[in-house]
């Protein structure tokens, strides 16, 4: 069987009249190349002296791991010179990263969580990179980019994806035409198309939530999980299984592969924060992928992709995955309000 590479896939998309701009293709290939470099660094682990924490904290007040910072640098360096971007934003940087004046500017905005699942870095559990692509409003090729240009609802994304650095390194991608998956061939260094027309089953018997927060959940979340836990003899009439990897990339990759529901909902530990996960470079790209694969994504109340962001690093409650389950959780929230 002839193996199709990421480049071939993207060129075919361009030719098939999907009106994908060449700069977007360049952007996606550049991000994918950066993910290869990050994958290589991750796989070195202790041999590269890359495990462990730094003494710095990021804007979220989280201690940065060495690999968080390296991954951020890799993505910045790979993307700043190609002429396809107006600016970048990252979980690891408080303010946006402007393209240096010595390079040409483009019309796209790139946002990323360079290494998601940081608590798993040192214990050799799957971690990954999440990215989201927006366009400058009105297609302006940007000199004076500010945070404001980034504050677009997730439905405006032109592409989104993630890489998982696990037993295999995989890249899942959407350019708004469904979801496709690539596996990194470590011998040739190529991303090979290994999954097409990815569809998340509408029903599932698998949920994913950090159960240790149960006492802090809102009643609708508690109701949903209680009903799952009640199993065959409960209101759902079936037994459920639970999985929690604590890397959103890995949990989402499981459910995009075989169905499931993932939740990191609002809870009362920090009642003024809408959730733990970040809207613009975690929830939005994942929600676009999930919807493109036939699933659903809400914050419990509304579609995540419709949320108008007000700040770059804002947080959001997340409920995503198999459509019927996400709709059930969202309905429980609605019922609790009436
Ligand atoms: P990070 O971006 O700092 O790694 O944090 C996000 C991660 C998600 O990948 C994961 O779903 C969640 O945090 C796990 O949180 P917890 O440790 O509370 O279970
Ligand atoms: Mg993250």
Tab-separated table of C-alpha atoms and ligand atoms in Angstrom:
chain	number	residue	atom	x	y	z
A	1	UNK	CA	0.000	0.000	0.000
A	2	UNK	CA	1.281	3.462	-0.929
A	3	UNK	CA	1.840	5.513	2.173
A	4	UNK	CA	0.582	9.087	2.155
A	5	UNK	CA	2.569	11.737	3.993
A	6	UNK	CA	1.286	14.850	5.720
A	7	UNK	CA	2.647	16.968	2.853
A	8	UNK	CA	0.826	14.868	0.273
A	9	UNK	CA	-2.389	15.058	2.262
A	10	UNK	CA	-2.161	18.851	2.509
A	11	UNK	CA	-1.294	19.307	-1.180
A	12	UNK	CA	-4.281	17.136	-2.113
A	13	UNK	CA	-6.508	19.262	0.113
A	14	UNK	CA	-5.278	22.365	-1.684
A	15	UNK	CA	-5.882	20.822	-5.105
A	16	UNK	CA	-9.333	19.521	-4.269
A	17	UNK	CA	-10.632	23.068	-4.117
A	18	UNK	CA	-10.825	23.321	-0.327
A	19	UNK	CA	-9.286	26.772	-0.808
A	20	UNK	CA	-6.599	26.082	1.736
A	21	UNK	CA	-4.026	28.819	1.476
A	22	UNK	CA	-0.403	27.795	0.855
A	23	UNK	CA	0.594	29.725	3.999
A	24	UNK	CA	-1.717	27.544	6.078
A	25	UNK	CA	-0.082	24.457	4.625
A	26	UNK	CA	3.322	25.872	5.513
A	27	UNK	CA	2.095	26.644	9.009
A	28	UNK	CA	0.765	23.129	9.619
A	29	UNK	CA	3.919	21.519	8.243
A	30	UNK	CA	6.043	23.770	10.432
A	31	UNK	CA	4.070	22.909	13.561
A	32	UNK	CA	4.280	19.225	12.665
A	33	UNK	CA	8.046	19.524	12.232
A	34	UNK	CA	8.337	21.217	15.620
A	35	UNK	CA	6.302	18.377	17.150
A	36	UNK	CA	8.847	15.931	15.731
A	37	UNK	CA	11.624	17.809	17.503
A	38	UNK	CA	9.635	17.870	20.756
A	39	UNK	CA	8.898	14.154	20.403
A	40	UNK	CA	12.615	13.509	20.066
A	41	UNK	CA	13.416	15.585	23.162
A	42	UNK	CA	10.665	13.875	25.166
A	43	UNK	CA	11.953	10.437	24.209
A	44	UNK	CA	15.449	11.254	25.477
A	45	UNK	CA	14.181	11.889	28.998
A	46	UNK	CA	16.877	11.506	31.634
A	47	UNK	CA	19.506	10.754	28.957
A	48	UNK	CA	19.160	14.289	27.660
A	49	UNK	CA	19.083	15.779	31.168
A	50	UNK	CA	15.645	17.071	30.277
A	51	UNK	CA	13.514	15.841	33.159
A	52	UNK	CA	12.612	17.843	36.231
A	53	UNK	CA	11.416	21.315	37.076
A	54	UNK	CA	12.904	24.769	36.677
A	55	UNK	CA	12.674	27.427	39.329
A	56	UNK	CA	10.328	29.518	37.204
A	57	UNK	CA	6.536	29.688	37.167
A	58	UNK	CA	4.382	30.391	34.128
A	59	UNK	CA	1.589	32.968	33.953
A	60	UNK	CA	-0.795	30.432	35.489
A	61	UNK	CA	1.391	30.203	38.591
A	62	UNK	CA	2.450	26.654	37.683
A	63	UNK	CA	6.039	25.503	38.116
A	64	UNK	CA	7.583	25.077	34.685
A	65	UNK	CA	9.239	21.830	33.727
A	66	UNK	CA	12.381	21.914	31.599
A	67	UNK	CA	10.533	20.251	28.752
A	68	UNK	CA	7.676	22.808	28.955
A	69	UNK	CA	10.162	25.572	28.276
A	70	UNK	CA	12.109	23.664	25.610
A	71	UNK	CA	8.900	22.768	23.755
A	72	UNK	CA	7.786	26.388	23.845
A	73	UNK	CA	11.130	27.510	22.389
A	74	UNK	CA	10.990	24.863	19.674
A	75	UNK	CA	7.547	26.021	18.527
A	76	UNK	CA	8.497	29.707	18.600
A	77	UNK	CA	11.730	29.221	16.691
A	78	UNK	CA	10.195	26.939	14.091
A	79	UNK	CA	7.349	29.315	13.336
A	80	UNK	CA	8.707	32.836	13.530
A	81	UNK	CA	10.688	33.087	10.290
A	82	UNK	CA	8.377	31.470	7.707
A	83	UNK	CA	6.295	34.551	6.913
A	84	UNK	CA	2.975	32.812	7.605
A	85	UNK	CA	2.245	34.267	11.043
A	86	UNK	CA	1.202	37.596	12.498
A	87	UNK	CA	1.864	36.495	16.096
A	88	UNK	CA	1.824	33.555	18.501
A	89	UNK	CA	0.461	32.889	21.985
A	90	UNK	CA	1.321	30.101	24.392
A	91	UNK	CA	0.329	28.674	27.746
A	92	UNK	CA	3.908	29.320	28.812
A	93	UNK	CA	4.007	33.042	27.945
A	94	UNK	CA	2.057	35.788	29.644
A	95	UNK	CA	1.859	38.031	26.596
A	96	UNK	CA	1.668	37.364	22.882
A	97	UNK	CA	4.845	36.744	20.890
A	98	UNK	CA	5.227	39.147	17.988
A	99	UNK	CA	7.107	38.100	14.879
A	100	UNK	CA	10.510	39.860	14.944
A	101	UNK	CA	10.803	42.721	12.473
A	102	UNK	CA	13.533	41.009	10.488
A	103	UNK	CA	11.001	38.449	9.237
A	104	UNK	CA	7.973	38.900	6.967
A	105	UNK	CA	4.542	38.713	8.595
A	106	UNK	CA	1.521	36.691	7.567
A	107	UNK	CA	-2.171	36.645	8.347
A	108	UNK	CA	-2.357	33.681	10.733
A	109	UNK	CA	-2.305	33.566	14.517
A	110	UNK	CA	-0.949	30.445	16.204
A	111	UNK	CA	-1.796	29.447	19.779
A	112	UNK	CA	-0.416	26.450	21.603
A	113	UNK	CA	-0.003	24.509	24.774
A	114	UNK	CA	3.545	23.353	24.000
A	115	UNK	CA	3.531	20.374	26.348
A	116	UNK	CA	0.204	19.346	27.803
A	117	UNK	CA	0.074	17.000	30.757
A	118	UNK	CA	3.130	18.416	32.487
A	119	UNK	CA	2.558	16.327	35.615
A	120	UNK	CA	3.245	13.248	33.483
A	121	UNK	CA	6.582	14.357	31.993
A	122	UNK	CA	8.809	12.865	34.652
A	123	UNK	CA	6.868	9.617	34.997
A	124	UNK	CA	7.000	8.553	31.341
A	125	UNK	CA	3.278	8.800	30.680
A	126	UNK	CA	1.870	10.212	27.423
A	127	UNK	CA	2.026	13.980	26.982
A	128	UNK	CA	1.468	16.156	23.946
A	129	UNK	CA	1.231	19.467	22.101
A	130	UNK	CA	-2.082	21.200	21.360
A	131	UNK	CA	-2.427	23.956	18.755
A	132	UNK	CA	-5.042	26.277	17.348
A	133	UNK	CA	-4.904	28.486	14.242
A	134	UNK	CA	-6.855	31.711	13.800
A	135	UNK	CA	-6.724	34.357	11.098
A	136	UNK	CA	-6.129	38.037	11.659
A	137	UNK	CA	-9.532	39.728	11.653
A	138	UNK	CA	-10.207	41.049	8.123
A	139	UNK	CA	-7.205	39.095	6.848
A	140	UNK	CA	-4.860	41.949	7.726
A	141	UNK	CA	-1.218	40.898	7.574
A	142	UNK	CA	-0.115	42.093	10.867
A	143	UNK	CA	2.157	44.797	11.986
A	144	UNK	CA	0.329	45.974	15.085
A	145	UNK	CA	-0.986	42.759	16.525
A	146	UNK	CA	-2.331	42.928	20.069
A	147	UNK	CA	-4.013	40.395	22.319
A	148	UNK	CA	-7.349	41.713	21.003
A	149	UNK	CA	-6.819	40.101	17.605
A	150	UNK	CA	-6.569	36.726	19.325
A	151	UNK	CA	-9.853	37.094	21.195
A	152	UNK	CA	-12.025	35.285	18.666
A	153	UNK	CA	-14.520	32.514	19.459
A	154	UNK	CA	-13.311	28.974	18.743
A	155	UNK	CA	-15.653	28.595	15.779
A	156	UNK	CA	-13.356	31.019	13.917
A	157	UNK	CA	-10.444	28.553	14.040
A	158	UNK	CA	-9.182	27.587	10.584
A	159	UNK	CA	-7.221	24.578	11.838
A	160	UNK	CA	-6.543	22.747	15.074
A	161	UNK	CA	-4.663	19.692	16.163
A	162	UNK	CA	-2.594	17.904	18.723
A	163	UNK	CA	0.371	15.573	18.891
A	164	UNK	CA	0.635	12.808	21.474
A	165	UNK	CA	4.068	11.618	22.552
A	166	UNK	CA	3.201	8.121	23.688
A	167	UNK	CA	4.152	4.592	22.667
A	168	UNK	CA	3.615	6.027	19.191
A	169	UNK	CA	3.885	9.682	18.272
A	170	UNK	CA	0.665	10.682	16.525
A	171	UNK	CA	-0.677	13.914	15.100
A	172	UNK	CA	-4.406	14.563	14.801
A	173	UNK	CA	-5.455	17.397	12.553
A	174	UNK	CA	-8.513	19.238	11.321
A	175	UNK	CA	-8.664	21.990	8.735
A	176	UNK	CA	-12.445	22.026	8.973
A	177	UNK	CA	-12.903	19.002	6.683
A	178	UNK	CA	-13.160	16.218	9.247
A	179	UNK	CA	-10.327	14.806	11.327
A	180	UNK	CA	-7.329	12.880	10.066
A	181	UNK	CA	-4.510	11.220	11.960
A	182	UNK	CA	-0.814	10.719	11.190
A	183	UNK	CA	1.773	8.488	12.829
A	184	UNK	CA	5.415	9.505	12.970
A	185	UNK	CA	7.604	7.003	11.172
A	186	UNK	CA	10.705	7.328	13.318
A	187	UNK	CA	12.922	5.680	10.707
A	188	UNK	CA	12.129	8.070	7.869
A	189	UNK	CA	11.043	11.049	9.951
A	190	UNK	CA	7.781	11.322	7.994
A	191	UNK	CA	4.267	11.827	9.252
A	192	UNK	CA	2.224	9.052	7.594
A	193	UNK	CA	-1.545	9.257	7.214
A	194	UNK	CA	-2.919	6.406	9.330
A	195	UNK	CA	-6.509	7.433	10.100
A	196	UNK	CA	-9.161	9.131	7.972
A	197	UNK	CA	-12.817	10.053	8.449
A	198	UNK	CA	-12.449	9.752	12.186
A	199	UNK	CA	-15.858	9.511	13.843
A	200	UNK	CA	-16.539	9.410	17.563
A	201	UNK	CA	-19.320	6.966	18.469
A	202	UNK	CA	-22.348	8.898	19.780
A	203	UNK	CA	-22.717	6.580	22.777
A	204	UNK	CA	-20.132	5.312	25.186
A	205	UNK	CA	-19.597	3.354	28.373
A	206	UNK	CA	-16.386	5.128	29.325
A	207	UNK	CA	-15.966	8.372	31.267
A	208	UNK	CA	-12.925	10.403	32.132
A	209	UNK	CA	-12.848	12.769	35.101
A	210	UNK	CA	-10.605	13.369	38.103
A	211	UNK	CA	-12.754	11.616	40.726
A	212	UNK	CA	-10.738	13.042	43.603
A	213	UNK	CA	-12.556	16.344	43.028
A	214	UNK	CA	-15.996	14.793	43.463
A	215	UNK	CA	-16.808	16.635	46.666
A	216	UNK	CA	-16.223	19.947	44.873
A	217	UNK	CA	-18.391	19.298	41.795
A	218	UNK	CA	-21.630	21.057	40.896
A	219	UNK	CA	-24.794	18.924	41.366
A	220	UNK	CA	-25.345	18.186	37.626
A	221	UNK	CA	-21.840	16.707	37.289
A	222	UNK	CA	-22.332	14.697	40.452
A	223	UNK	CA	-25.692	13.447	39.164
A	224	UNK	CA	-24.184	12.311	35.855
A	225	UNK	CA	-21.268	10.471	37.451
A	226	UNK	CA	-23.469	8.956	40.192
A	227	UNK	CA	-25.675	7.512	37.460
A	228	UNK	CA	-22.654	6.093	35.622
A	229	UNK	CA	-21.354	4.552	38.846
A	230	UNK	CA	-24.736	2.956	39.559
A	231	UNK	CA	-24.098	0.732	36.531
A	232	UNK	CA	-26.459	-1.883	35.148
A	233	UNK	CA	-29.019	-1.661	37.905
A	234	UNK	CA	-29.039	2.162	37.932
A	235	UNK	CA	-30.930	4.620	35.710
A	236	UNK	CA	-28.461	4.193	32.817
A	237	UNK	CA	-28.932	0.423	32.729
A	238	UNK	CA	-25.295	-0.265	31.828
A	239	UNK	CA	-21.909	-0.523	33.489
A	240	UNK	CA	-19.371	2.226	32.839
A	241	UNK	CA	-15.599	2.144	32.832
A	242	UNK	CA	-13.364	4.980	34.041
A	243	UNK	CA	-10.039	6.250	32.679
A	244	UNK	CA	-8.069	9.328	33.775
A	245	UNK	CA	-4.578	9.823	32.391
A	246	UNK	CA	-4.253	13.455	33.547
A	247	UNK	CA	-2.959	14.469	30.123
A	248	UNK	CA	-5.835	15.973	28.184
A	249	UNK	CA	-4.143	15.037	24.912
A	250	UNK	CA	-4.007	11.364	25.866
A	251	UNK	CA	-7.528	11.284	27.319
A	252	UNK	CA	-8.932	13.030	24.239
A	253	UNK	CA	-6.953	10.759	21.942
A	254	UNK	CA	-8.523	7.714	23.574
A	255	UNK	CA	-12.036	9.035	23.153
A	256	UNK	CA	-11.456	10.224	19.588
A	257	UNK	CA	-10.283	6.675	18.855
A	258	UNK	CA	-12.981	4.645	20.615
A	259	UNK	CA	-15.543	7.047	22.110
A	260	UNK	CA	-15.968	8.337	25.626
A	261	UNK	CA	-16.663	11.494	27.565
A	262	UNK	CA	-13.995	13.747	29.078
A	263	UNK	CA	-14.811	16.272	31.764
A	264	UNK	CA	-12.854	18.889	33.618
A	265	UNK	CA	-15.823	20.845	34.904
A	266	UNK	CA	-16.056	23.942	37.051
A	267	UNK	CA	-15.679	23.010	40.708
A	268	UNK	CA	-15.829	24.838	44.012
A	269	UNK	CA	-12.119	24.685	44.860
A	270	UNK	CA	-11.622	28.033	43.146
A	271	UNK	CA	-15.223	29.131	42.641
A	272	UNK	CA	-14.307	32.288	40.757
A	273	UNK	CA	-12.447	30.361	38.059
A	274	UNK	CA	-14.667	28.773	35.421
A	275	UNK	CA	-12.502	25.632	35.346
A	276	UNK	CA	-8.907	24.430	35.188
A	277	UNK	CA	-8.315	24.108	31.470
A	278	UNK	CA	-7.596	27.057	29.227
A	279	UNK	CA	-10.097	28.085	26.577
A	280	UNK	CA	-7.947	29.349	23.754
A	281	UNK	CA	-5.206	26.751	23.403
A	282	UNK	CA	-6.687	23.697	25.115
A	283	UNK	CA	-10.505	23.664	25.002
A	284	UNK	CA	-11.015	25.408	21.641
A	285	UNK	CA	-8.707	23.266	19.497
A	286	UNK	CA	-9.922	20.077	21.183
A	287	UNK	CA	-13.554	21.162	20.709
A	288	UNK	CA	-13.008	21.823	17.005
A	289	UNK	CA	-11.476	18.368	16.565
A	290	UNK	CA	-14.252	16.719	18.566
A	291	UNK	CA	-17.023	18.462	16.619
A	292	UNK	CA	-15.293	17.694	13.324
A	293	UNK	CA	-15.330	14.034	14.386
A	294	UNK	CA	-19.062	14.146	15.098
A	295	UNK	CA	-18.816	14.652	18.856
A	296	UNK	CA	-19.857	17.593	21.026
A	297	UNK	CA	-18.128	19.988	23.404
A	298	UNK	CA	-19.700	22.311	25.980
A	299	UNK	CA	-18.720	24.005	29.205
A	300	UNK	CA	-21.746	22.324	30.783
A	301	UNK	CA	-24.041	25.074	29.593
A	302	UNK	CA	-23.008	26.306	26.171
A	303	UNK	CA	-21.037	25.207	23.127
A	304	UNK	CA	-17.368	25.910	23.830
A	305	UNK	CA	-16.736	27.100	20.261
A	306	UNK	CA	-19.322	29.888	20.757
A	307	UNK	CA	-17.675	31.396	23.831
A	308	UNK	CA	-16.381	34.904	23.200
A	309	UNK	CA	-13.004	35.076	24.949
A	310	UNK	CA	-12.165	38.138	26.994
A	311	UNK	CA	-8.581	37.286	27.943
A	312	UNK	CA	-5.859	35.146	26.404
A	313	UNK	CA	-5.410	32.773	29.314
A	314	UNK	CA	-9.009	32.469	30.464
A	315	UNK	CA	-10.190	29.147	31.796
A	316	UNK	CA	-13.289	27.174	31.001
A	317	UNK	CA	-15.209	24.127	32.196
A	318	UNK	CA	-14.902	21.296	29.676
A	319	UNK	CA	-17.312	18.490	28.796
A	320	UNK	CA	-16.507	16.837	25.485
A	321	UNK	CA	-16.676	13.613	23.523
A	322	UNK	CA	-19.470	11.249	22.524
A	323	UNK	CA	-22.410	13.382	21.485
A	324	UNK	CA	-25.252	11.762	23.410
A	325	UNK	CA	-23.307	11.774	26.678
A	326	UNK	CA	-22.213	15.409	26.328
A	327	UNK	CA	-25.807	16.383	25.560
A	328	UNK	CA	-26.958	14.507	28.655
A	329	UNK	CA	-24.508	16.347	30.928
A	330	UNK	CA	-25.475	19.670	29.341
A	331	UNK	CA	-29.157	18.870	29.804
A	332	UNK	CA	-28.547	18.075	33.496
A	333	UNK	CA	-27.020	21.546	33.849
A	334	UNK	CA	-30.034	23.109	32.168
A	335	UNK	CA	-32.452	21.182	34.378
A	336	UNK	CA	-30.555	22.333	37.463
A	337	UNK	CA	-31.129	25.953	36.456
A	338	UNK	CA	-34.916	25.696	36.113
B	1	LIG	P1	-1.053	21.454	31.928
B	1	LIG	O1	-1.381	22.150	30.640
B	1	LIG	O2	-0.367	22.356	32.909
B	1	LIG	O3	-0.350	20.167	31.733
B	1	LIG	O4	-2.464	21.150	32.669
B	1	LIG	C1	-3.514	20.574	31.959
B	1	LIG	C2	-3.704	19.135	32.384
B	1	LIG	C3	-4.566	18.380	31.408
B	1	LIG	O5	-3.771	17.789	30.433
B	1	LIG	C4	-5.218	17.350	32.286
B	1	LIG	O6	-6.470	16.936	31.769
B	1	LIG	C5	-5.364	18.056	33.599
B	1	LIG	O7	-4.401	19.096	33.603
B	1	LIG	C6	-5.120	17.144	34.755
B	1	LIG	O8	-5.385	17.824	35.912
B	1	LIG	P2	-5.366	17.117	37.363
B	1	LIG	O9	-3.931	16.932	37.701
B	1	LIG	O10	-6.079	18.100	38.227
B	1	LIG	O11	-6.093	15.811	37.237
B	2	LIG	MG1	-2.259	21.894	29.079
